[in-house]
Amino acid sequence: MHDEHRFLIDCGEGTQRQILKSGIGFKRLNRILITHGHLDHILGLAGLLSTFSRWEAIDELEILGGKWALDRIRDLIFGVVLRGPRPPMSVHLREIEPGVIFENEDISVSAFSVSHRGPDCYGYLFEEKGRRPFLTDQAEVLNIPPGPWRRELVSGNVVTLPDGRQVNPDQVLGPERPGTRLVHVGDAGQTDNLLESCKEADVLVIEATYLSNEAELAQKFAHLTASQAAQLALDAGVKHLILTHISRRYRERDVLAEAQSIFPNTQVARDFDDFQVKRGACVKVEPGSK
Ligand SMILES: [Zn+2]
Ligand SMILES: [Zn+2]
């Protein structure tokens, strides 16, 4: 979530039930980003859409993903769930390519290619736009009165002060500071091609289906081990790593121990976890603290 924007990334079986249980509600949940077309990432769309169409919580929904994923989703939802001459809600399937897929004045979301089984797999980068901080001390030195002039300067415009002097924004704005970056990678079979997209991310959310002792299986099914995910975080200079898609065969602490031996700042995400991401920081919000 960012301001009024909500993005659901993938929709595994039971997602609609977990959303209900979490209490976060369906309101404005009108944008779903799909990493790839495997069933464990899309099957939940059926339940979610049937709920939406009955409750009229949302009248328009956009599902974004690669062609392969959208082909399967089209069959799943239009062939069964919304079948009929007049679907109760409009669903738009938007085929994406690498690049910016959503943008407003303060954030952008970009898709990038991920190697996994099957074509058109994507990861997503959520990025806050960089800002140049307003140097208050400098403004005092230049005797810039409070009010609209400062706002204009922050927006990057040259202003003329009441006394006739012209001030250039460069005189009162510091060097650009990058905005918060959150990267989400679904299933992935290799990490070398993810380095660039993950670079300096404040948080990287990524799968870790296997442990190193089953690295061969990981490779066979194009999944990552906890070590590979941690190594990527380290190489990319990520600040915080969150592991997901953990196999039920493993104990969470073993996954954590393997990853933390390479990248200490790692957590394993569980259902209903709530993380708040800020520049350079990722805080787990404890239930009841809001
Ligand atoms: Zn998969
Ligand atoms: Zn999967």
PDB file of N, CA and C in Angstrom, residues 55-91:
ATOM      1  N   TRP A  55     -20.075  -9.059  -3.892  1.00  0.00           N
ATOM      2  CA  TRP A  55     -20.164  -7.970  -2.912  1.00  0.00           C
ATOM      3  C   TRP A  55     -20.128  -6.578  -3.513  1.00  0.00           C
ATOM      4  N   GLU A  56     -19.812  -6.531  -4.788  1.00  0.00           N
ATOM      5  CA  GLU A  56     -19.697  -5.235  -5.464  1.00  0.00           C
ATOM      6  C   GLU A  56     -18.779  -4.283  -4.713  1.00  0.00           C
ATOM      7  N   ALA A  57     -17.722  -4.834  -4.140  1.00  0.00           N
ATOM      8  CA  ALA A  57     -16.762  -3.992  -3.423  1.00  0.00           C
ATOM      9  C   ALA A  57     -15.970  -3.163  -4.423  1.00  0.00           C
ATOM     10  N   ILE A  58     -15.893  -3.659  -5.626  1.00  0.00           N
ATOM     11  CA  ILE A  58     -15.064  -3.041  -6.651  1.00  0.00           C
ATOM     12  C   ILE A  58     -15.763  -3.238  -7.987  1.00  0.00           C
ATOM     13  N   ASP A  59     -15.837  -2.194  -8.808  1.00  0.00           N
ATOM     14  CA  ASP A  59     -16.487  -2.455 -10.093  1.00  0.00           C
ATOM     15  C   ASP A  59     -15.518  -2.554 -11.247  1.00  0.00           C
ATOM     16  N   GLU A  60     -14.262  -2.259 -10.970  1.00  0.00           N
ATOM     17  CA  GLU A  60     -13.280  -2.378 -12.036  1.00  0.00           C
ATOM     18  C   GLU A  60     -11.979  -2.918 -11.473  1.00  0.00           C
ATOM     19  N   LEU A  61     -11.404  -3.865 -12.174  1.00  0.00           N
ATOM     20  CA  LEU A  61     -10.186  -4.492 -11.683  1.00  0.00           C
ATOM     21  C   LEU A  61      -9.205  -4.636 -12.832  1.00  0.00           C
ATOM     22  N   GLU A  62      -7.938  -4.370 -12.515  1.00  0.00           N
ATOM     23  CA  GLU A  62      -6.907  -4.497 -13.536  1.00  0.00           C
ATOM     24  C   GLU A  62      -5.934  -5.590 -13.098  1.00  0.00           C
ATOM     25  N   ILE A  63      -5.684  -6.547 -13.977  1.00  0.00           N
ATOM     26  CA  ILE A  63      -4.714  -7.598 -13.681  1.00  0.00           C
ATOM     27  C   ILE A  63      -3.569  -7.466 -14.683  1.00  0.00           C
ATOM     28  N   LEU A  64      -2.366  -7.258 -14.155  1.00  0.00           N
ATOM     29  CA  LEU A  64      -1.215  -7.041 -15.031  1.00  0.00           C
ATOM     30  C   LEU A  64      -0.256  -8.219 -14.938  1.00  0.00           C
ATOM     31  N   GLY A  65       0.280  -8.625 -16.093  1.00  0.00           N
ATOM     32  CA  GLY A  65       1.231  -9.724 -16.091  1.00  0.00           C
ATOM     33  C   GLY A  65       1.722 -10.005 -17.490  1.00  0.00           C
ATOM     34  N   GLY A  66       2.572 -11.017 -17.619  1.00  0.00           N
ATOM     35  CA  GLY A  66       3.076 -11.421 -18.926  1.00  0.00           C
ATOM     36  C   GLY A  66       2.008 -12.180 -19.694  1.00  0.00           C
ATOM     37  N   LYS A  67       2.268 -12.386 -20.984  1.00  0.00           N
ATOM     38  CA  LYS A  67       1.268 -12.995 -21.857  1.00  0.00           C
ATOM     39  C   LYS A  67       0.872 -14.393 -21.387  1.00  0.00           C
ATOM     40  N   TRP A  68       1.868 -15.182 -21.059  1.00  0.00           N
ATOM     41  CA  TRP A  68       1.602 -16.569 -20.648  1.00  0.00           C
ATOM     42  C   TRP A  68       0.688 -16.611 -19.417  1.00  0.00           C
ATOM     43  N   ALA A  69       0.990 -15.793 -18.437  1.00  0.00           N
ATOM     44  CA  ALA A  69       0.177 -15.750 -17.222  1.00  0.00           C
ATOM     45  C   ALA A  69      -1.244 -15.293 -17.551  1.00  0.00           C
ATOM     46  N   LEU A  70      -1.351 -14.246 -18.381  1.00  0.00           N
ATOM     47  CA  LEU A  70      -2.678 -13.705 -18.679  1.00  0.00           C
ATOM     48  C   LEU A  70      -3.526 -14.681 -19.491  1.00  0.00           C
ATOM     49  N   ASP A  71      -2.891 -15.477 -20.353  1.00  0.00           N
ATOM     50  CA  ASP A  71      -3.644 -16.481 -21.109  1.00  0.00           C
ATOM     51  C   ASP A  71      -4.323 -17.467 -20.163  1.00  0.00           C
ATOM     52  N   ARG A  72      -3.567 -17.908 -19.158  1.00  0.00           N
ATOM     53  CA  ARG A  72      -4.140 -18.853 -18.193  1.00  0.00           C
ATOM     54  C   ARG A  72      -5.221 -18.181 -17.346  1.00  0.00           C
ATOM     55  N   ILE A  73      -4.957 -16.939 -16.975  1.00  0.00           N
ATOM     56  CA  ILE A  73      -5.920 -16.210 -16.132  1.00  0.00           C
ATOM     57  C   ILE A  73      -7.223 -15.961 -16.901  1.00  0.00           C
ATOM     58  N   ARG A  74      -7.081 -15.691 -18.204  1.00  0.00           N
ATOM     59  CA  ARG A  74      -8.265 -15.457 -19.042  1.00  0.00           C
ATOM     60  C   ARG A  74      -9.162 -16.700 -19.011  1.00  0.00           C
ATOM     61  N   ASP A  75      -8.533 -17.869 -19.194  1.00  0.00           N
ATOM     62  CA  ASP A  75      -9.310 -19.119 -19.152  1.00  0.00           C
ATOM     63  C   ASP A  75      -9.946 -19.316 -17.792  1.00  0.00           C
ATOM     64  N   LEU A  76      -9.173 -19.061 -16.757  1.00  0.00           N
ATOM     65  CA  LEU A  76      -9.650 -19.300 -15.395  1.00  0.00           C
ATOM     66  C   LEU A  76     -10.831 -18.412 -15.034  1.00  0.00           C
ATOM     67  N   ILE A  77     -10.735 -17.130 -15.348  1.00  0.00           N
ATOM     68  CA  ILE A  77     -11.808 -16.248 -14.869  1.00  0.00           C
ATOM     69  C   ILE A  77     -12.938 -16.056 -15.879  1.00  0.00           C
ATOM     70  N   PHE A  78     -12.604 -15.941 -17.171  1.00  0.00           N
ATOM     71  CA  PHE A  78     -13.701 -15.721 -18.116  1.00  0.00           C
ATOM     72  C   PHE A  78     -14.346 -17.043 -18.540  1.00  0.00           C
ATOM     73  N   GLY A  79     -13.578 -18.139 -18.442  1.00  0.00           N
ATOM     74  CA  GLY A  79     -14.129 -19.443 -18.802  1.00  0.00           C
ATOM     75  C   GLY A  79     -15.021 -20.006 -17.704  1.00  0.00           C
ATOM     76  N   VAL A  80     -14.785 -19.604 -16.479  1.00  0.00           N
ATOM     77  CA  VAL A  80     -15.542 -20.196 -15.371  1.00  0.00           C
ATOM     78  C   VAL A  80     -16.185 -19.133 -14.475  1.00  0.00           C
ATOM     79  N   VAL A  81     -15.364 -18.356 -13.787  1.00  0.00           N
ATOM     80  CA  VAL A  81     -15.880 -17.489 -12.723  1.00  0.00           C
ATOM     81  C   VAL A  81     -16.833 -16.410 -13.243  1.00  0.00           C
ATOM     82  N   LEU A  82     -16.431 -15.723 -14.283  1.00  0.00           N
ATOM     83  CA  LEU A  82     -17.248 -14.616 -14.795  1.00  0.00           C
ATOM     84  C   LEU A  82     -17.951 -15.004 -16.092  1.00  0.00           C
ATOM     85  N   ARG A  83     -18.114 -16.295 -16.321  1.00  0.00           N
ATOM     86  CA  ARG A  83     -18.711 -16.757 -17.567  1.00  0.00           C
ATOM     87  C   ARG A  83     -20.154 -16.261 -17.678  1.00  0.00           C
ATOM     88  N   GLY A  84     -20.528 -15.882 -18.864  1.00  0.00           N
ATOM     89  CA  GLY A  84     -21.896 -15.405 -19.051  1.00  0.00           C
ATOM     90  C   GLY A  84     -21.879 -14.175 -19.917  1.00  0.00           C
ATOM     91  N   PRO A  85     -23.040 -13.789 -20.431  1.00  0.00           N
ATOM     92  CA  PRO A  85     -23.088 -12.664 -21.372  1.00  0.00           C
ATOM     93  C   PRO A  85     -22.760 -11.331 -20.713  1.00  0.00           C
ATOM     94  N   ARG A  86     -23.060 -11.198 -19.424  1.00  0.00           N
ATOM     95  CA  ARG A  86     -22.817  -9.910 -18.760  1.00  0.00           C
ATOM     96  C   ARG A  86     -22.053 -10.133 -17.466  1.00  0.00           C
ATOM     97  N   PRO A  87     -20.734 -10.040 -17.548  1.00  0.00           N
ATOM     98  CA  PRO A  87     -19.964 -10.216 -16.306  1.00  0.00           C
ATOM     99  C   PRO A  87     -20.365  -9.150 -15.294  1.00  0.00           C
ATOM    100  N   PRO A  88     -20.460  -9.494 -14.026  1.00  0.00           N
ATOM    101  CA  PRO A  88     -20.922  -8.543 -13.009  1.00  0.00           C
ATOM    102  C   PRO A  88     -19.928  -7.415 -12.718  1.00  0.00           C
ATOM    103  N   MET A  89     -18.729  -7.532 -13.207  1.00  0.00           N
ATOM    104  CA  MET A  89     -17.758  -6.447 -12.998  1.00  0.00           C
ATOM    105  C   MET A  89     -16.803  -6.455 -14.188  1.00  0.00           C
ATOM    106  N   SER A  90     -16.132  -5.318 -14.430  1.00  0.00           N
ATOM    107  CA  SER A  90     -15.210  -5.353 -15.564  1.00  0.00           C
ATOM    108  C   SER A  90     -13.789  -5.625 -15.106  1.00  0.00           C
ATOM    109  N   VAL A  91     -13.198  -6.594 -15.751  1.00  0.00           N
ATOM    110  CA  VAL A  91     -11.834  -6.999 -15.456  1.00  0.00           C
ATOM    111  C   VAL A  91     -10.985  -6.755 -16.691  1.00  0.00           C
TER     112      VAL A  91
END
